[in-house]
Amino acid sequence: NTGSVPSVVLMPVDGEGPTIVAVHAVAPRVEEMGQWSSDLQWIADQCPAGNVILAGDFNATIDHMTPLGVDGGDMGYCRDAAARTGNGLSGTWPSSLPPLLSAPIDHVMASADWTPTGSALIDDAGGSDHRGIVVQLEPSSAG
């Protein structure tokens, strides 16, 4: 699990369907850098080759994840849906700033079993300091 803020791993009981991992890595503050790195590694480890969807507050941009990608993935074998559908640079935090001035630290990622076919940023944060991101994933023939 992530060290400071809980994450959840949901696995289908009958083995049919994706493993869904809701993640929340600790923020990369000076005093938390070791834990942040450990959290990102744990998240990457949750996406081995297989049927996986990761979603949540990664507290990291794609640039931070580069060393954790495997075989073209951004985190383990998972690929960022927004980055592959034209919204990868749209910032989600803080919601008080325009998307182009915010950091894209919230993500939905999926293994090769899924093809991202769309994404949208929800500009009305509803009181949160993060914008929401919605993605459309379709079963892939690669999976």
PDB file of C-alpha atoms in Angstrom:
ATOM      1  CA  ASN A   1       0.000   0.000   0.000  1.00  0.00           C
ATOM      2  CA  THR A   2       1.028   3.621  -0.314  1.00  0.00           C
ATOM      3  CA  GLY A   3       2.706   4.663   2.917  1.00  0.00           C
ATOM      4  CA  SER A   4       0.859   7.716   4.237  1.00  0.00           C
ATOM      5  CA  VAL A   5      -2.428   7.966   2.363  1.00  0.00           C
ATOM      6  CA  PRO A   6      -4.432   4.770   1.768  1.00  0.00           C
ATOM      7  CA  SER A   7      -4.894   3.189  -1.642  1.00  0.00           C
ATOM      8  CA  VAL A   8      -7.262   0.358  -2.584  1.00  0.00           C
ATOM      9  CA  VAL A   9      -6.795  -2.714  -4.795  1.00  0.00           C
ATOM     10  CA  LEU A  10     -10.008  -4.294  -6.116  1.00  0.00           C
ATOM     11  CA  MET A  11      -9.738  -7.694  -7.780  1.00  0.00           C
ATOM     12  CA  PRO A  12     -12.590  -9.587  -9.451  1.00  0.00           C
ATOM     13  CA  VAL A  13     -13.561 -12.638  -7.392  1.00  0.00           C
ATOM     14  CA  ASP A  14     -14.166 -14.797 -10.449  1.00  0.00           C
ATOM     15  CA  GLY A  15     -11.019 -13.604 -12.253  1.00  0.00           C
ATOM     16  CA  GLU A  16     -13.072 -11.910 -14.990  1.00  0.00           C
ATOM     17  CA  GLY A  17     -12.437  -8.223 -15.548  1.00  0.00           C
ATOM     18  CA  PRO A  18      -9.725  -5.800 -14.557  1.00  0.00           C
ATOM     19  CA  THR A  19      -7.952  -5.304 -11.282  1.00  0.00           C
ATOM     20  CA  ILE A  20      -8.751  -1.699 -10.350  1.00  0.00           C
ATOM     21  CA  VAL A  21      -6.322   0.207  -8.151  1.00  0.00           C
ATOM     22  CA  ALA A  22      -7.419   3.514  -6.594  1.00  0.00           C
ATOM     23  CA  VAL A  23      -4.197   5.300  -5.675  1.00  0.00           C
ATOM     24  CA  HIS A  24      -3.142   8.274  -3.585  1.00  0.00           C
ATOM     25  CA  ALA A  25       0.583   8.882  -3.314  1.00  0.00           C
ATOM     26  CA  VAL A  26       1.919  11.222  -0.638  1.00  0.00           C
ATOM     27  CA  ALA A  27       2.738  14.748  -1.840  1.00  0.00           C
ATOM     28  CA  PRO A  28       6.405  15.261  -2.771  1.00  0.00           C
ATOM     29  CA  ARG A  29       7.388  17.561   0.078  1.00  0.00           C
ATOM     30  CA  VAL A  30      11.027  17.760   1.161  1.00  0.00           C
ATOM     31  CA  GLU A  31      10.381  15.715   4.310  1.00  0.00           C
ATOM     32  CA  GLU A  32       8.365  13.111   2.345  1.00  0.00           C
ATOM     33  CA  MET A  33      10.554  12.550  -0.751  1.00  0.00           C
ATOM     34  CA  GLY A  34      11.583   9.038   0.295  1.00  0.00           C
ATOM     35  CA  GLN A  35       7.963   8.045   0.936  1.00  0.00           C
ATOM     36  CA  TRP A  36       6.844   9.684  -2.326  1.00  0.00           C
ATOM     37  CA  SER A  37       9.391   7.663  -4.315  1.00  0.00           C
ATOM     38  CA  SER A  38       8.339   4.506  -2.482  1.00  0.00           C
ATOM     39  CA  ASP A  39       4.644   5.238  -3.180  1.00  0.00           C
ATOM     40  CA  LEU A  40       5.308   5.719  -6.901  1.00  0.00           C
ATOM     41  CA  GLN A  41       7.240   2.445  -7.045  1.00  0.00           C
ATOM     42  CA  TRP A  42       4.371   0.657  -5.253  1.00  0.00           C
ATOM     43  CA  ILE A  43       1.887   2.097  -7.766  1.00  0.00           C
ATOM     44  CA  ALA A  44       4.066   0.988 -10.709  1.00  0.00           C
ATOM     45  CA  ASP A  45       4.281  -2.500  -9.175  1.00  0.00           C
ATOM     46  CA  GLN A  46       0.465  -2.685  -9.213  1.00  0.00           C
ATOM     47  CA  CYS A  47       0.524  -2.719 -13.011  1.00  0.00           C
ATOM     48  CA  PRO A  48       2.307  -5.863 -14.147  1.00  0.00           C
ATOM     49  CA  ALA A  49       1.436  -7.305 -17.544  1.00  0.00           C
ATOM     50  CA  GLY A  50      -2.261  -8.122 -17.236  1.00  0.00           C
ATOM     51  CA  ASN A  51      -5.682  -6.553 -16.976  1.00  0.00           C
ATOM     52  CA  VAL A  52      -5.235  -3.484 -14.751  1.00  0.00           C
ATOM     53  CA  ILE A  53      -6.671   0.023 -14.382  1.00  0.00           C
ATOM     54  CA  LEU A  54      -4.968   2.555 -12.075  1.00  0.00           C
ATOM     55  CA  ALA A  55      -6.752   5.786 -11.119  1.00  0.00           C
ATOM     56  CA  GLY A  56      -6.299   8.565  -8.603  1.00  0.00           C
ATOM     57  CA  ASP A  57      -4.038  11.244  -7.222  1.00  0.00           C
ATOM     58  CA  PHE A  58      -0.534  10.137  -8.154  1.00  0.00           C
ATOM     59  CA  ASN A  59       0.989  13.453  -6.984  1.00  0.00           C
ATOM     60  CA  ALA A  60       3.270  13.038  -9.987  1.00  0.00           C
ATOM     61  CA  THR A  61       3.420  14.050 -13.635  1.00  0.00           C
ATOM     62  CA  ILE A  62       4.282  11.727 -16.497  1.00  0.00           C
ATOM     63  CA  ASP A  63       7.837  13.111 -16.337  1.00  0.00           C
ATOM     64  CA  HIS A  64       8.195  11.849 -12.751  1.00  0.00           C
ATOM     65  CA  MET A  65       7.017   8.395 -13.820  1.00  0.00           C
ATOM     66  CA  THR A  66       9.375   7.887 -16.764  1.00  0.00           C
ATOM     67  CA  PRO A  67      11.827   5.619 -14.891  1.00  0.00           C
ATOM     68  CA  LEU A  68       8.928   3.459 -13.620  1.00  0.00           C
ATOM     69  CA  GLY A  69       7.476   2.540 -17.010  1.00  0.00           C
ATOM     70  CA  VAL A  70       7.952  -0.910 -18.543  1.00  0.00           C
ATOM     71  CA  ASP A  71       7.612  -1.805 -22.233  1.00  0.00           C
ATOM     72  CA  GLY A  72       6.161   1.574 -23.266  1.00  0.00           C
ATOM     73  CA  GLY A  73       4.090   1.999 -20.105  1.00  0.00           C
ATOM     74  CA  ASP A  74       4.114   5.104 -17.934  1.00  0.00           C
ATOM     75  CA  MET A  75       3.714   3.271 -14.585  1.00  0.00           C
ATOM     76  CA  GLY A  76       4.640  -0.374 -14.834  1.00  0.00           C
ATOM     77  CA  TYR A  77       2.846  -1.639 -17.938  1.00  0.00           C
ATOM     78  CA  CYS A  78       0.014   0.923 -17.585  1.00  0.00           C
ATOM     79  CA  ARG A  79      -0.344   3.839 -19.963  1.00  0.00           C
ATOM     80  CA  ASP A  80      -1.838   7.243 -19.166  1.00  0.00           C
ATOM     81  CA  ALA A  81      -5.221   7.613 -20.904  1.00  0.00           C
ATOM     82  CA  ALA A  82      -5.286  11.435 -20.980  1.00  0.00           C
ATOM     83  CA  ALA A  83      -1.794  11.612 -22.488  1.00  0.00           C
ATOM     84  CA  ARG A  84      -2.901   9.283 -25.283  1.00  0.00           C
ATOM     85  CA  THR A  85      -6.128  11.158 -26.011  1.00  0.00           C
ATOM     86  CA  GLY A  86      -4.888  14.750 -26.138  1.00  0.00           C
ATOM     87  CA  ASN A  87      -5.382  15.907 -22.540  1.00  0.00           C
ATOM     88  CA  GLY A  88      -2.085  14.910 -20.962  1.00  0.00           C
ATOM     89  CA  LEU A  89      -0.944  18.493 -20.382  1.00  0.00           C
ATOM     90  CA  SER A  90      -4.217  19.648 -18.805  1.00  0.00           C
ATOM     91  CA  GLY A  91      -3.512  20.340 -15.152  1.00  0.00           C
ATOM     92  CA  THR A  92      -5.668  18.898 -12.399  1.00  0.00           C
ATOM     93  CA  TRP A  93      -4.056  20.605  -9.380  1.00  0.00           C
ATOM     94  CA  PRO A  94      -4.561  23.173  -8.040  1.00  0.00           C
ATOM     95  CA  SER A  95      -8.053  23.800  -9.358  1.00  0.00           C
ATOM     96  CA  SER A  96      -7.688  27.482  -8.393  1.00  0.00           C
ATOM     97  CA  LEU A  97      -5.378  27.979 -11.403  1.00  0.00           C
ATOM     98  CA  PRO A  98      -6.298  27.530 -15.082  1.00  0.00           C
ATOM     99  CA  PRO A  99      -5.582  24.009 -16.428  1.00  0.00           C
ATOM    100  CA  LEU A 100      -2.590  25.205 -18.471  1.00  0.00           C
ATOM    101  CA  LEU A 101      -0.952  26.580 -15.310  1.00  0.00           C
ATOM    102  CA  SER A 102      -1.828  23.577 -13.125  1.00  0.00           C
ATOM    103  CA  ALA A 103       0.075  20.315 -12.731  1.00  0.00           C
ATOM    104  CA  PRO A 104      -1.339  17.124 -14.324  1.00  0.00           C
ATOM    105  CA  ILE A 105      -0.942  14.912 -11.226  1.00  0.00           C
ATOM    106  CA  ASP A 106      -4.243  12.998 -11.308  1.00  0.00           C
ATOM    107  CA  HIS A 107      -4.372  10.118 -13.754  1.00  0.00           C
ATOM    108  CA  VAL A 108      -6.291   7.175 -15.122  1.00  0.00           C
ATOM    109  CA  MET A 109      -3.955   4.550 -16.545  1.00  0.00           C
ATOM    110  CA  ALA A 110      -4.598   1.158 -18.032  1.00  0.00           C
ATOM    111  CA  SER A 111      -2.707  -1.876 -19.244  1.00  0.00           C
ATOM    112  CA  ALA A 112      -2.660  -2.956 -22.893  1.00  0.00           C
ATOM    113  CA  ASP A 113      -5.967  -4.786 -22.290  1.00  0.00           C
ATOM    114  CA  TRP A 114      -7.562  -1.345 -22.654  1.00  0.00           C
ATOM    115  CA  THR A 115      -7.477   1.295 -25.382  1.00  0.00           C
ATOM    116  CA  PRO A 116      -8.117   4.883 -24.292  1.00  0.00           C
ATOM    117  CA  THR A 117     -10.594   6.455 -26.739  1.00  0.00           C
ATOM    118  CA  GLY A 118     -11.362   9.751 -25.016  1.00  0.00           C
ATOM    119  CA  SER A 119     -10.759  11.958 -22.020  1.00  0.00           C
ATOM    120  CA  ALA A 120     -12.073  15.188 -20.544  1.00  0.00           C
ATOM    121  CA  LEU A 121     -11.083  17.436 -17.682  1.00  0.00           C
ATOM    122  CA  ILE A 122     -13.907  18.502 -15.369  1.00  0.00           C
ATOM    123  CA  ASP A 123     -13.226  22.186 -14.779  1.00  0.00           C
ATOM    124  CA  ASP A 124     -15.796  22.596 -11.979  1.00  0.00           C
ATOM    125  CA  ALA A 125     -13.914  21.068  -9.058  1.00  0.00           C
ATOM    126  CA  GLY A 126     -16.961  21.281  -6.778  1.00  0.00           C
ATOM    127  CA  GLY A 127     -14.932  22.689  -3.889  1.00  0.00           C
ATOM    128  CA  SER A 128     -11.972  20.326  -4.284  1.00  0.00           C
ATOM    129  CA  ASP A 129      -8.450  21.553  -4.927  1.00  0.00           C
ATOM    130  CA  HIS A 130      -8.241  18.948  -7.742  1.00  0.00           C
ATOM    131  CA  ARG A 131     -10.090  18.883 -11.059  1.00  0.00           C
ATOM    132  CA  GLY A 132     -11.633  15.603 -12.069  1.00  0.00           C
ATOM    133  CA  ILE A 133     -10.596  13.688 -15.139  1.00  0.00           C
ATOM    134  CA  VAL A 134     -12.891  11.325 -17.000  1.00  0.00           C
ATOM    135  CA  VAL A 135     -11.580   8.821 -19.529  1.00  0.00           C
ATOM    136  CA  GLN A 136     -13.172   6.357 -21.876  1.00  0.00           C
ATOM    137  CA  LEU A 137     -11.510   2.956 -22.097  1.00  0.00           C
ATOM    138  CA  GLU A 138     -12.510   0.199 -24.499  1.00  0.00           C
ATOM    139  CA  PRO A 139     -11.387  -3.428 -24.430  1.00  0.00           C
ATOM    140  CA  SER A 140      -8.337  -3.845 -26.635  1.00  0.00           C
ATOM    141  CA  SER A 141      -7.455  -6.695 -28.932  1.00  0.00           C
ATOM    142  CA  ALA A 142      -3.925  -6.515 -27.424  1.00  0.00           C
ATOM    143  CA  GLY A 143      -5.143  -7.832 -24.087  1.00  0.00           C
TER     144      GLY A 143
END
